[in-house]
Short mmCIF file of C-alpha atoms in Angstrom, two decimals:
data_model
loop_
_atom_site.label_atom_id
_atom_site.label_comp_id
_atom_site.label_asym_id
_atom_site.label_seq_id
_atom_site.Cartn_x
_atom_site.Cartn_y
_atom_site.Cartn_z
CA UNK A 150 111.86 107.48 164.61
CA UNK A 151 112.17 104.74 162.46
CA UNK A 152 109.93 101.54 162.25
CA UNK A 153 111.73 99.25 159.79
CA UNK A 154 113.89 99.43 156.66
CA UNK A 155 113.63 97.41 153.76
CA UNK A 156 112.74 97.58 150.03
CA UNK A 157 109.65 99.53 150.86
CA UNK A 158 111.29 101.96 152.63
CA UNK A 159 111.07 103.66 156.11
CA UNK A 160 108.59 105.32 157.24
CA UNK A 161 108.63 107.92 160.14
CA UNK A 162 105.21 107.86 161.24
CA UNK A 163 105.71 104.73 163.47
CA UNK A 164 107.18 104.08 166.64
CA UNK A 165 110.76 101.89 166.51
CA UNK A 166 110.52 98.31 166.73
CA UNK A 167 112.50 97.44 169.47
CA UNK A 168 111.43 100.49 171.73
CA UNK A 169 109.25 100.23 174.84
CA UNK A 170 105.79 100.41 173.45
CA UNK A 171 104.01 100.46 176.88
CA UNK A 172 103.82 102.74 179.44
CA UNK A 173 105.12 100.46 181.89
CA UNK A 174 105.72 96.21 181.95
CA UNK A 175 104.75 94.34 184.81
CA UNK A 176 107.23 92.46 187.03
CA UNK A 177 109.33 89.72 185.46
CA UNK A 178 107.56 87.19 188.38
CA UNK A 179 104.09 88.26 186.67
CA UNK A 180 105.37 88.21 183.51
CA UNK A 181 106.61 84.76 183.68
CA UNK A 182 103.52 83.41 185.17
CA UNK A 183 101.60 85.32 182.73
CA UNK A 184 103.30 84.23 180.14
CA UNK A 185 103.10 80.21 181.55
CA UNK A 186 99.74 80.62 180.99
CA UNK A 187 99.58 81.77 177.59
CA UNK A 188 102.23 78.13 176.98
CA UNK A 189 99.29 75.90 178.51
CA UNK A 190 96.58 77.94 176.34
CA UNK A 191 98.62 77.35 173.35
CA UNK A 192 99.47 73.68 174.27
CA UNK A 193 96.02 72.82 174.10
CA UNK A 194 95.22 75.38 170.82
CA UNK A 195 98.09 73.62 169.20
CA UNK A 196 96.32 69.71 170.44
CA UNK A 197 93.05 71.12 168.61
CA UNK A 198 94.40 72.52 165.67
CA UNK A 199 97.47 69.27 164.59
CA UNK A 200 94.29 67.66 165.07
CA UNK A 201 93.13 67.57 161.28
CA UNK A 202 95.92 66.96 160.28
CA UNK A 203 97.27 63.91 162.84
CA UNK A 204 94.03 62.40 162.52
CA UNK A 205 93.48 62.59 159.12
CA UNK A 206 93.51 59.04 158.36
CA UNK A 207 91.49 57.67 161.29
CA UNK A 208 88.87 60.51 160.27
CA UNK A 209 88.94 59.30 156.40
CA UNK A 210 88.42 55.74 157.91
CA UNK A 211 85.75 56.54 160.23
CA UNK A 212 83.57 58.57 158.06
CA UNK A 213 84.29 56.65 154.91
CA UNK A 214 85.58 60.09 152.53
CA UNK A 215 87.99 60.33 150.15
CA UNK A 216 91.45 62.44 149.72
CA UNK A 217 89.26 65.49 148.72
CA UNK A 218 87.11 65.20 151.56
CA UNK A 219 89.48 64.16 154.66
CA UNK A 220 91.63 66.94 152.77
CA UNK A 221 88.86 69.45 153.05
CA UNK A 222 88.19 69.14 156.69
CA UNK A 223 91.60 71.61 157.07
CA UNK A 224 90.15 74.03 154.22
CA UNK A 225 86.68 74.38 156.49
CA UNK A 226 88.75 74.93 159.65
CA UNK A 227 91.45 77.32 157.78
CA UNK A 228 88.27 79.64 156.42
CA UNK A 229 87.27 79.46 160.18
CA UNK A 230 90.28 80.20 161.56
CA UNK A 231 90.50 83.38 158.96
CA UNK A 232 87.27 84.87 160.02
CA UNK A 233 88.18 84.36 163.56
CA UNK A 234 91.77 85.81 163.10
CA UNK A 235 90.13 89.19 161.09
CA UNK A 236 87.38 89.30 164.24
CA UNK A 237 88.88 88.33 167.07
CA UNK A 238 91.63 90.09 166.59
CA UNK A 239 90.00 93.68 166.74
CA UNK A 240 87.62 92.52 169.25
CA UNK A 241 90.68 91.72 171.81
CA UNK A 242 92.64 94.87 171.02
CA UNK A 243 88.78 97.04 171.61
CA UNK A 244 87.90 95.14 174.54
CA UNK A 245 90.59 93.30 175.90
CA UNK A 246 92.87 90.72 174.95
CA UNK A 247 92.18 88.67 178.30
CA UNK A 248 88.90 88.92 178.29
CA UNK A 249 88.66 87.12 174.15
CA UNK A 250 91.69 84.65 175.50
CA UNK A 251 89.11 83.38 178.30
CA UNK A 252 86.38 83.06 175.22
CA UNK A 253 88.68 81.19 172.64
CA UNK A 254 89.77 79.33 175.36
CA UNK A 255 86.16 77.53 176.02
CA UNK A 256 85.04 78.01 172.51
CA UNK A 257 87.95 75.66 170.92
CA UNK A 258 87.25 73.35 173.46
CA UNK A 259 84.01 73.00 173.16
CA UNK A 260 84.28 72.60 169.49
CA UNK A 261 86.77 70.20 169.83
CA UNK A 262 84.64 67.93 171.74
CA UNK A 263 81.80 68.34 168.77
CA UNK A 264 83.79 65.99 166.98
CA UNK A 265 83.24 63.10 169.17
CA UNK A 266 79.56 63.50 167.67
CA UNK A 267 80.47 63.68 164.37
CA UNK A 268 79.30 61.11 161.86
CA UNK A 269 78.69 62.37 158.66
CA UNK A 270 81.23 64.34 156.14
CA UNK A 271 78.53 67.35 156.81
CA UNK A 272 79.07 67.39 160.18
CA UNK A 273 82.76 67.00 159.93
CA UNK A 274 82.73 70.58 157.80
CA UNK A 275 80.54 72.65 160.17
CA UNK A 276 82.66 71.15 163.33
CA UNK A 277 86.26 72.06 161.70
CA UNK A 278 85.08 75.35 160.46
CA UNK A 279 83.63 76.33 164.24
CA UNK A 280 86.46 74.99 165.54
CA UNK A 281 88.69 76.97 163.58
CA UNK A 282 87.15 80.35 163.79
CA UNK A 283 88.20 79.55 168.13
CA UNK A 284 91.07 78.60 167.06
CA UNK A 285 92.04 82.01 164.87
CA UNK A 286 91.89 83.92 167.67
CA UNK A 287 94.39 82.32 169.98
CA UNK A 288 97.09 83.35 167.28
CA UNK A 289 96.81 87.67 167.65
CA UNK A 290 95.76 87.55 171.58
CA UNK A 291 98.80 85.20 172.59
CA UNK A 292 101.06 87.55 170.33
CA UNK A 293 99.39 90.73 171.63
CA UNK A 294 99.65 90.03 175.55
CA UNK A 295 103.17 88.70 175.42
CA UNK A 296 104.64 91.13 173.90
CA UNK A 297 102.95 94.28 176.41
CA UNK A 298 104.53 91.36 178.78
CA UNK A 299 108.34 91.48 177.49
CA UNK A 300 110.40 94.12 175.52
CA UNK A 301 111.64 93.69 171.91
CA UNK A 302 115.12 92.64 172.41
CA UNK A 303 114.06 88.96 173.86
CA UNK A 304 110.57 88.47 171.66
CA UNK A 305 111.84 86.18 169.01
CA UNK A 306 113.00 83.69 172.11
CA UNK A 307 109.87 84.38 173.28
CA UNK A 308 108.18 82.92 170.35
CA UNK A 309 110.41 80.28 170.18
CA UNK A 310 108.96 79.17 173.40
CA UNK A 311 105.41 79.83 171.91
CA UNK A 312 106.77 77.52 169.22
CA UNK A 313 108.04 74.63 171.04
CA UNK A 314 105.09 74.35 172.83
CA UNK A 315 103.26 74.25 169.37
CA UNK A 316 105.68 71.40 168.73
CA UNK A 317 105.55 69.62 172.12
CA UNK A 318 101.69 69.27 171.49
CA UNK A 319 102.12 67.74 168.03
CA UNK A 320 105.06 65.39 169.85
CA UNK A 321 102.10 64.48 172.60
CA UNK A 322 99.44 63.44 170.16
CA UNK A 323 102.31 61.34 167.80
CA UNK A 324 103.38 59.44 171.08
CA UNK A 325 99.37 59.04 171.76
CA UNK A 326 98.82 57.67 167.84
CA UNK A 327 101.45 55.08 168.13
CA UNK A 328 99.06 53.69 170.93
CA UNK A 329 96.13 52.91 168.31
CA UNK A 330 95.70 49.78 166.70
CA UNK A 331 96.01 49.80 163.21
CA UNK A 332 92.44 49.56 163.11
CA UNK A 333 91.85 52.30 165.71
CA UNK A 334 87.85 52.48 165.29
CA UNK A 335 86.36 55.20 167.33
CA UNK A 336 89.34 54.86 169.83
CA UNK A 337 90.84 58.35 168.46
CA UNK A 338 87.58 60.04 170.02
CA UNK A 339 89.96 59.62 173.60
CA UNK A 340 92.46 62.77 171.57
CA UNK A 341 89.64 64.66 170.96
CA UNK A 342 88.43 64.62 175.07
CA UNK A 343 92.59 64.94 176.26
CA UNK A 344 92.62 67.76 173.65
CA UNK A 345 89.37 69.61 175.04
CA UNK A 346 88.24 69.62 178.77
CA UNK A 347 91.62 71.24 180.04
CA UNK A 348 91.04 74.92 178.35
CA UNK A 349 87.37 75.15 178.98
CA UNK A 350 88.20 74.32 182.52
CA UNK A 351 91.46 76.73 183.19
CA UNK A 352 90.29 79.30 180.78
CA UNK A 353 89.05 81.44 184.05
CA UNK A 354 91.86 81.74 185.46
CA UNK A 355 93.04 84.38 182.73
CA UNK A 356 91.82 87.40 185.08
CA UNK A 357 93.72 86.19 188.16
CA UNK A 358 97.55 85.52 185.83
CA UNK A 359 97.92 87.70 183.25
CA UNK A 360 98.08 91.16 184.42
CA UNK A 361 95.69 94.03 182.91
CA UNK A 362 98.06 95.99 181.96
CA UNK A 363 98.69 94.02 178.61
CA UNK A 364 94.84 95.75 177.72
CA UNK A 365 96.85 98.83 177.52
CA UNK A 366 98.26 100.73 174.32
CA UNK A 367 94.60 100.71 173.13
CA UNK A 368 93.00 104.83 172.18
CA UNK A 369 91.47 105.80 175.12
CA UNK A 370 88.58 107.25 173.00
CA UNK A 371 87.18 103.86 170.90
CA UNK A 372 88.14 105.09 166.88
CA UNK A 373 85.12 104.91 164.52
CA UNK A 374 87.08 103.12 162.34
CA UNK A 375 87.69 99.50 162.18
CA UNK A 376 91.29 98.89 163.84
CA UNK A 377 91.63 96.52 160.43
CA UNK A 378 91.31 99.37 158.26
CA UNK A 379 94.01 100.82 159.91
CA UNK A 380 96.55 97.97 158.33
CA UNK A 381 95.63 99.37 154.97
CA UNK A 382 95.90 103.41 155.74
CA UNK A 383 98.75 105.65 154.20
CA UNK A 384 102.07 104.26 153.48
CA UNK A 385 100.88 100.39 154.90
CA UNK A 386 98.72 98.93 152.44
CA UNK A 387 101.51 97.69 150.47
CA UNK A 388 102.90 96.45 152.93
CA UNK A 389 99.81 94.62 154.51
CA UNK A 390 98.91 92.99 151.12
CA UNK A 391 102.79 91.36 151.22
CA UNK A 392 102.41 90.18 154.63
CA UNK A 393 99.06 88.38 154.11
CA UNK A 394 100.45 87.14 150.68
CA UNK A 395 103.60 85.95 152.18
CA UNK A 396 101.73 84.01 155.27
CA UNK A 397 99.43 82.47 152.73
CA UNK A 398 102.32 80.83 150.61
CA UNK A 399 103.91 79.62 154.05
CA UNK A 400 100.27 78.08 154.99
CA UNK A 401 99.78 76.26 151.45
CA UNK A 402 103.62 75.13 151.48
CA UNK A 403 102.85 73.97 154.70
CA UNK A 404 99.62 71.84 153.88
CA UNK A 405 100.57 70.33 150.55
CA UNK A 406 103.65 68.23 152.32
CA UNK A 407 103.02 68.22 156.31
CA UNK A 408 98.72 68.29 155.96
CA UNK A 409 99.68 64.68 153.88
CA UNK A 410 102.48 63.65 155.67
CA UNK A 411 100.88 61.07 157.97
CA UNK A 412 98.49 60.01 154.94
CA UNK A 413 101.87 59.76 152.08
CA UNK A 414 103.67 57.76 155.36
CA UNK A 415 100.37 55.46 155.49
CA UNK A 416 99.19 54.81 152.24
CA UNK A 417 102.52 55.37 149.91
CA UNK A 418 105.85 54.51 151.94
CA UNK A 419 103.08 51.34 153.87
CA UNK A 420 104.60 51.92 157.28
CA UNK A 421 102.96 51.12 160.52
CA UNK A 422 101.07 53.81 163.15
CA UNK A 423 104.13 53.22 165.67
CA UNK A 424 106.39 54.05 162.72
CA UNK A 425 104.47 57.16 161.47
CA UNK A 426 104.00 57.94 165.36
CA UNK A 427 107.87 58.11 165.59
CA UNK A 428 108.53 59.89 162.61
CA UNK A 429 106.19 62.88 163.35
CA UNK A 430 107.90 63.01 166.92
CA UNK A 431 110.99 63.44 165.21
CA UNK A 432 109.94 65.86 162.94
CA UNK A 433 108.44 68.05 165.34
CA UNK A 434 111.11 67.84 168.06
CA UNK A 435 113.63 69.00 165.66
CA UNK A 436 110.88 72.39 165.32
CA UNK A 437 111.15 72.41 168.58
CA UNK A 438 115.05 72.71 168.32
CA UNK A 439 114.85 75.27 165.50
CA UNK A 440 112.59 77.31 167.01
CA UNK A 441 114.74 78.47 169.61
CA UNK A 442 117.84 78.96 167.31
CA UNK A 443 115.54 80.74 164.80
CA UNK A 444 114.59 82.81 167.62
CA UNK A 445 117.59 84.01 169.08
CA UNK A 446 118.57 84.31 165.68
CA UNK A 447 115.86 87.05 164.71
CA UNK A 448 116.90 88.78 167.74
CA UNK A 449 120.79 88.58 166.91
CA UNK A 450 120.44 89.17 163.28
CA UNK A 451 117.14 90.82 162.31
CA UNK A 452 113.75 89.24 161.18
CA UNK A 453 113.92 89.01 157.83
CA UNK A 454 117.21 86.84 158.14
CA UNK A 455 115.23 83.66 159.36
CA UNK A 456 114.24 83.78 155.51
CA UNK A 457 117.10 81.57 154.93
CA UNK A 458 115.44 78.80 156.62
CA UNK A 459 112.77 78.45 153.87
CA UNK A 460 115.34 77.84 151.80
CA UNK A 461 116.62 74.94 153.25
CA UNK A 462 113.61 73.63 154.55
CA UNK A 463 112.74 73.40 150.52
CA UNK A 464 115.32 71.33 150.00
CA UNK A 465 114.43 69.12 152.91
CA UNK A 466 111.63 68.53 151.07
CA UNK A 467 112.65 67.33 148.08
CA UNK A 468 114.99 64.81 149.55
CA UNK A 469 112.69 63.52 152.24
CA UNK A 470 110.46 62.64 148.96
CA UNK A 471 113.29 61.06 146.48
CA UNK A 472 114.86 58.82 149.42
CA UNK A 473 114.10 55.07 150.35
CA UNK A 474 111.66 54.01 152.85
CA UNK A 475 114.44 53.91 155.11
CA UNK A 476 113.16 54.81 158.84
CA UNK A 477 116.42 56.19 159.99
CA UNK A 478 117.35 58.50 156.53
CA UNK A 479 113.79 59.52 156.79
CA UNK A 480 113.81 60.57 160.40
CA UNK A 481 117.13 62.85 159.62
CA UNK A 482 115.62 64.41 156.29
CA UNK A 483 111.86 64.91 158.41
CA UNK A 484 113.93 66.47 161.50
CA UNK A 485 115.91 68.73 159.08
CA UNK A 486 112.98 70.12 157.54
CA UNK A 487 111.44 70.54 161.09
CA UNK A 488 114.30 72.52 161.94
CA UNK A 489 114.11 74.87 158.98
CA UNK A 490 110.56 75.35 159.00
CA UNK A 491 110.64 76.94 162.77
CA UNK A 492 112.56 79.92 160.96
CA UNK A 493 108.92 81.67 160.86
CA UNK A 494 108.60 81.33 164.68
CA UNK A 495 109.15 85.33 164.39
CA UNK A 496 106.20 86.15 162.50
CA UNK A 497 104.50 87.36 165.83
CA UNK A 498 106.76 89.69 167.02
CA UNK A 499 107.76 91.56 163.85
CA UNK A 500 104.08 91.84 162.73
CA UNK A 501 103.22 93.73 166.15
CA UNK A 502 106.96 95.75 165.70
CA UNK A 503 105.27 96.93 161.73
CA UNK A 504 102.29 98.64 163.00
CA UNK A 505 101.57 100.99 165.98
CA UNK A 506 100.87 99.54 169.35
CA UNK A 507 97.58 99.71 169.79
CA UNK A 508 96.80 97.45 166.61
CA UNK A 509 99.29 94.44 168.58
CA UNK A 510 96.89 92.04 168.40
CA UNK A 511 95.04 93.41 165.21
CA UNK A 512 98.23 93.22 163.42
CA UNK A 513 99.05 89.71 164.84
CA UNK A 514 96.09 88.47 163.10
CA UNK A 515 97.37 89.03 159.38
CA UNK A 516 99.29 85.59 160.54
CA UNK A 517 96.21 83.48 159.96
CA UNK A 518 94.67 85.79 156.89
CA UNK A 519 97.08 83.64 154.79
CA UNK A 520 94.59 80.99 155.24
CA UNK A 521 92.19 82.66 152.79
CA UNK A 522 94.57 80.94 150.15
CA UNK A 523 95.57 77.91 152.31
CA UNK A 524 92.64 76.60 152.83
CA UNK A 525 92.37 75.90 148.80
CA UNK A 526 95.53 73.61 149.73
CA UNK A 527 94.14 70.41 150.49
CA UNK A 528 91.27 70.57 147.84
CA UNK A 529 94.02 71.47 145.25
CA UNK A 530 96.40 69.34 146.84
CA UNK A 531 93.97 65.97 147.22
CA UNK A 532 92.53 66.50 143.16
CA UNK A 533 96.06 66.67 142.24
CA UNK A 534 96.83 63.51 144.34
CA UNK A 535 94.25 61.53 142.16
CA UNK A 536 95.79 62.31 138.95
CA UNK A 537 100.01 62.60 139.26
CA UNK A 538 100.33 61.01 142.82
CA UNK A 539 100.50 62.06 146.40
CA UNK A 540 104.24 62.40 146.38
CA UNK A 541 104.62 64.41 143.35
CA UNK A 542 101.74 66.80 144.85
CA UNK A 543 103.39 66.94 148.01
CA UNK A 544 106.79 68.49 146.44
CA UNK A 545 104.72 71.22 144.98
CA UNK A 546 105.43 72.80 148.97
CA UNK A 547 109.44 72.83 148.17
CA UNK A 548 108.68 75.52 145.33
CA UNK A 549 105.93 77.37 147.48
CA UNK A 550 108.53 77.93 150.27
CA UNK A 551 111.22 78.69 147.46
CA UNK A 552 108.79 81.83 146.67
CA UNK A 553 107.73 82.79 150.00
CA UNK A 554 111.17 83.03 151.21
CA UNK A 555 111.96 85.50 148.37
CA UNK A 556 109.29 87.02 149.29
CA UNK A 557 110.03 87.39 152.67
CA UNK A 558 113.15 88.94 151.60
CA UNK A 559 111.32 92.15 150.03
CA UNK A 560 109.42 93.24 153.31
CA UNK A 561 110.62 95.82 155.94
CA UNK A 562 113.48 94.81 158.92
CA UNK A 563 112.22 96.10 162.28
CA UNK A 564 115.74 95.02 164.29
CA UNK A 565 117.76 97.85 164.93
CA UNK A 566 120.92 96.50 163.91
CA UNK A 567 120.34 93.51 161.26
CA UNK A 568 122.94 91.31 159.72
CA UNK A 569 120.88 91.59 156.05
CA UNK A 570 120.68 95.31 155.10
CA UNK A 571 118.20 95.60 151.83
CA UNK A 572 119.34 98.19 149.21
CA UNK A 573 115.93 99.78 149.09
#
């Protein structure tokens, strides 16, 4: 049996990607509520997380801080979001994934909320970097109960619903920024309460929707061994170190143009909130869009073929950055470039399909370990700023996705049948 091919070989050891790796899957009626459920928890992860990013420059108004330091808020919540992705990961494939999903659930809420009280650029740290070790979590345990919910031939559309929920969220809290003055004061505190109280509230009802059964894969007899080790045993370690390298890239591409987008939009192209407010709701519908093509896509064609959107999403890049201040040319280029960058939407499922089953959600996590370079990406990002301009800085993300997609290109297919067959 066969796990995946590509330029680091196969390797017989693991079970086949697209087999049933469960004993048995629930009903599709539990299934689908199950997995409506795990939408909602994500709607609300994805509120919290767009967060820094949306509210970047009412934050940097409010608090008084600079580039570096409205910048850095995403570094403090990315090194969270790391140790929480590395932790919580192993904790919900050793004792359960609902049980963590019902603790991230209140815990990113909760932090969320912290921020109402922030008021110093102390303050601001410690409450992004809590919040984002919650937030790391949501990443492996959504991954890891969906896919003991579905089998491998539908997972990429699967994540493109994951995704578009991700996207729908970011759409919400655009539409709710072209409300604020352009003087919004401590009005944006009202995102931070939508964003919060719903998950700490429907968090319990975890253990009455999604079925045990997505607990199981797990050794019956707990290993002495950390389940992380496991990603770096015989034969994987190569292949781990890619992975992480590869999500880290996407992360910093990802920061140095969209982390800035709202704050290049503000300060360099001079538009208004309702303007910015539209062209982020562009943006992110077209993910939405992508998303599911990218993830019918990785089921029709293999995983590694979505590679091709990094590509173009590079490009998208560059022109969004070279073009006039024209609304409508800059709401095609932004919407292109959502498109394109929804190609990763597959991460989840082909991370779980690289390693045994009962590392799902262990596996899963090597998603946010990228962040360990990321969150350098705003510091490096906001210095350079200062000195060549934000523009130039953010372009730096249309080379980083040039790399990553290469790099993408080297690592192991897990679909059966792919359209891109590696020579390795």
């Amino acid at each position: 049996m066969t796990a995946g091919t590509g330029t680091l070989g196969t390797r017989e050891t693991l079970p086949p990607a697209f087999a049933d790796q469960t004993a048995a899957y629930p009903s599709t009626r539990r299934a689908v509520a199950a997995f409506a459920f795990l939408m909602v928890a994500e709607f609300f992860y994805s509120w919290a997380w767009n967060s820094v990013d949306i509210l970047r420059p009412y934050i940097r108004d409010s608090l008084g801080l600079t580039l570096t330091e409205a910048g850095s808020g995403y570094s403090a919540q990315g090194a969270g979001a790391l140790i929480g992705a590395v932790l919580i990961g192993q904790l919900a494939d050793r004792f359960g994934r609902r049980n963590m999903l019902v603790v991230v659930m209140v815990g990113y809420g909760l932090s969320l909320l912290a921020g109402v009280a922030v008021t110093t650029y102390l303050q601001f740290i410690a409450q992004r970097f809590v919040l984002g070790v919650m937030m790391g979590g949501i990443f492996p345990i959504v991954v890891g109960i969906y896919v003991g919910l579905f089998r491998g031939n539908v997972r990429g559309r699967l994540a493109s619903l994951i995704n578009a929920i991700f996207g729908l969220a970011v759409i919400a809290m655009g539409v709710a920024v072209r409300q604020l003055p352009e003087r919004a004061g401590e009005q944006w505190h009202l995102l931070l309460w939508i964003g919060g109280v719903p998950p700490i509230v429907l968090a319990a009802f975890a253990y009455v929707i999604v079925p045990h059964s997505v607990d199981t894969g797990r050794p019956e007899q707990p290993r002495a061994r950390l389940p992380v080790l496991e990603l770096f045993g015989p034969g994987l370690a190569l292949q781990t170190a890619m992975l992480a390298a590869l999500m880290g890239l996407n992360f910093f591409a990802y920061q140095a143009f969209s982390g800035w987008l709202t704050t290049y939009l503000k300060d360099v192209r001079l538009l208004s909130s309702a303007a910015i407010g539209g062209l982020v709701a562009w943006t992110f519908a077209a993910n939405i869009v992508g998303g599911f093509f990218w993830g019918w896509a990785s089921d029709r064609f293999g995983r590694r073929f979505n590679a091709l959107g990094f590509f173009l999403g590079a490009a998208a890049i560059a022109a969004y950055l070279l073009v006039p201040a024209n609304l409508a040319l800059l709401g095609v280029i932004g919407a292109l470039y959502g498109f394109m960058l929804s190609s990763s939407v597959v991460w989840g499922p082909w991370l779980t399909e690289l390693y045994p089953p009962h590392l799902k959600s262990t596996a899963a996590s090597i998603f946010n370990w990228g962040r360990i370079v990321s969150f350098f990406a705003p510091l490096i990002t906001g210095s350079l700023a200062g000195a060549i301009g934000l523009g130039a800085t953010m372009g730096m993300a249309s080379v980083i996705f040039v790399i990553a997609a290469l790099l993408w290109l080297m690592l192991p297919e897990t679909h059966p049948k792919p359209l891109w067959r590696s020579g390795g």
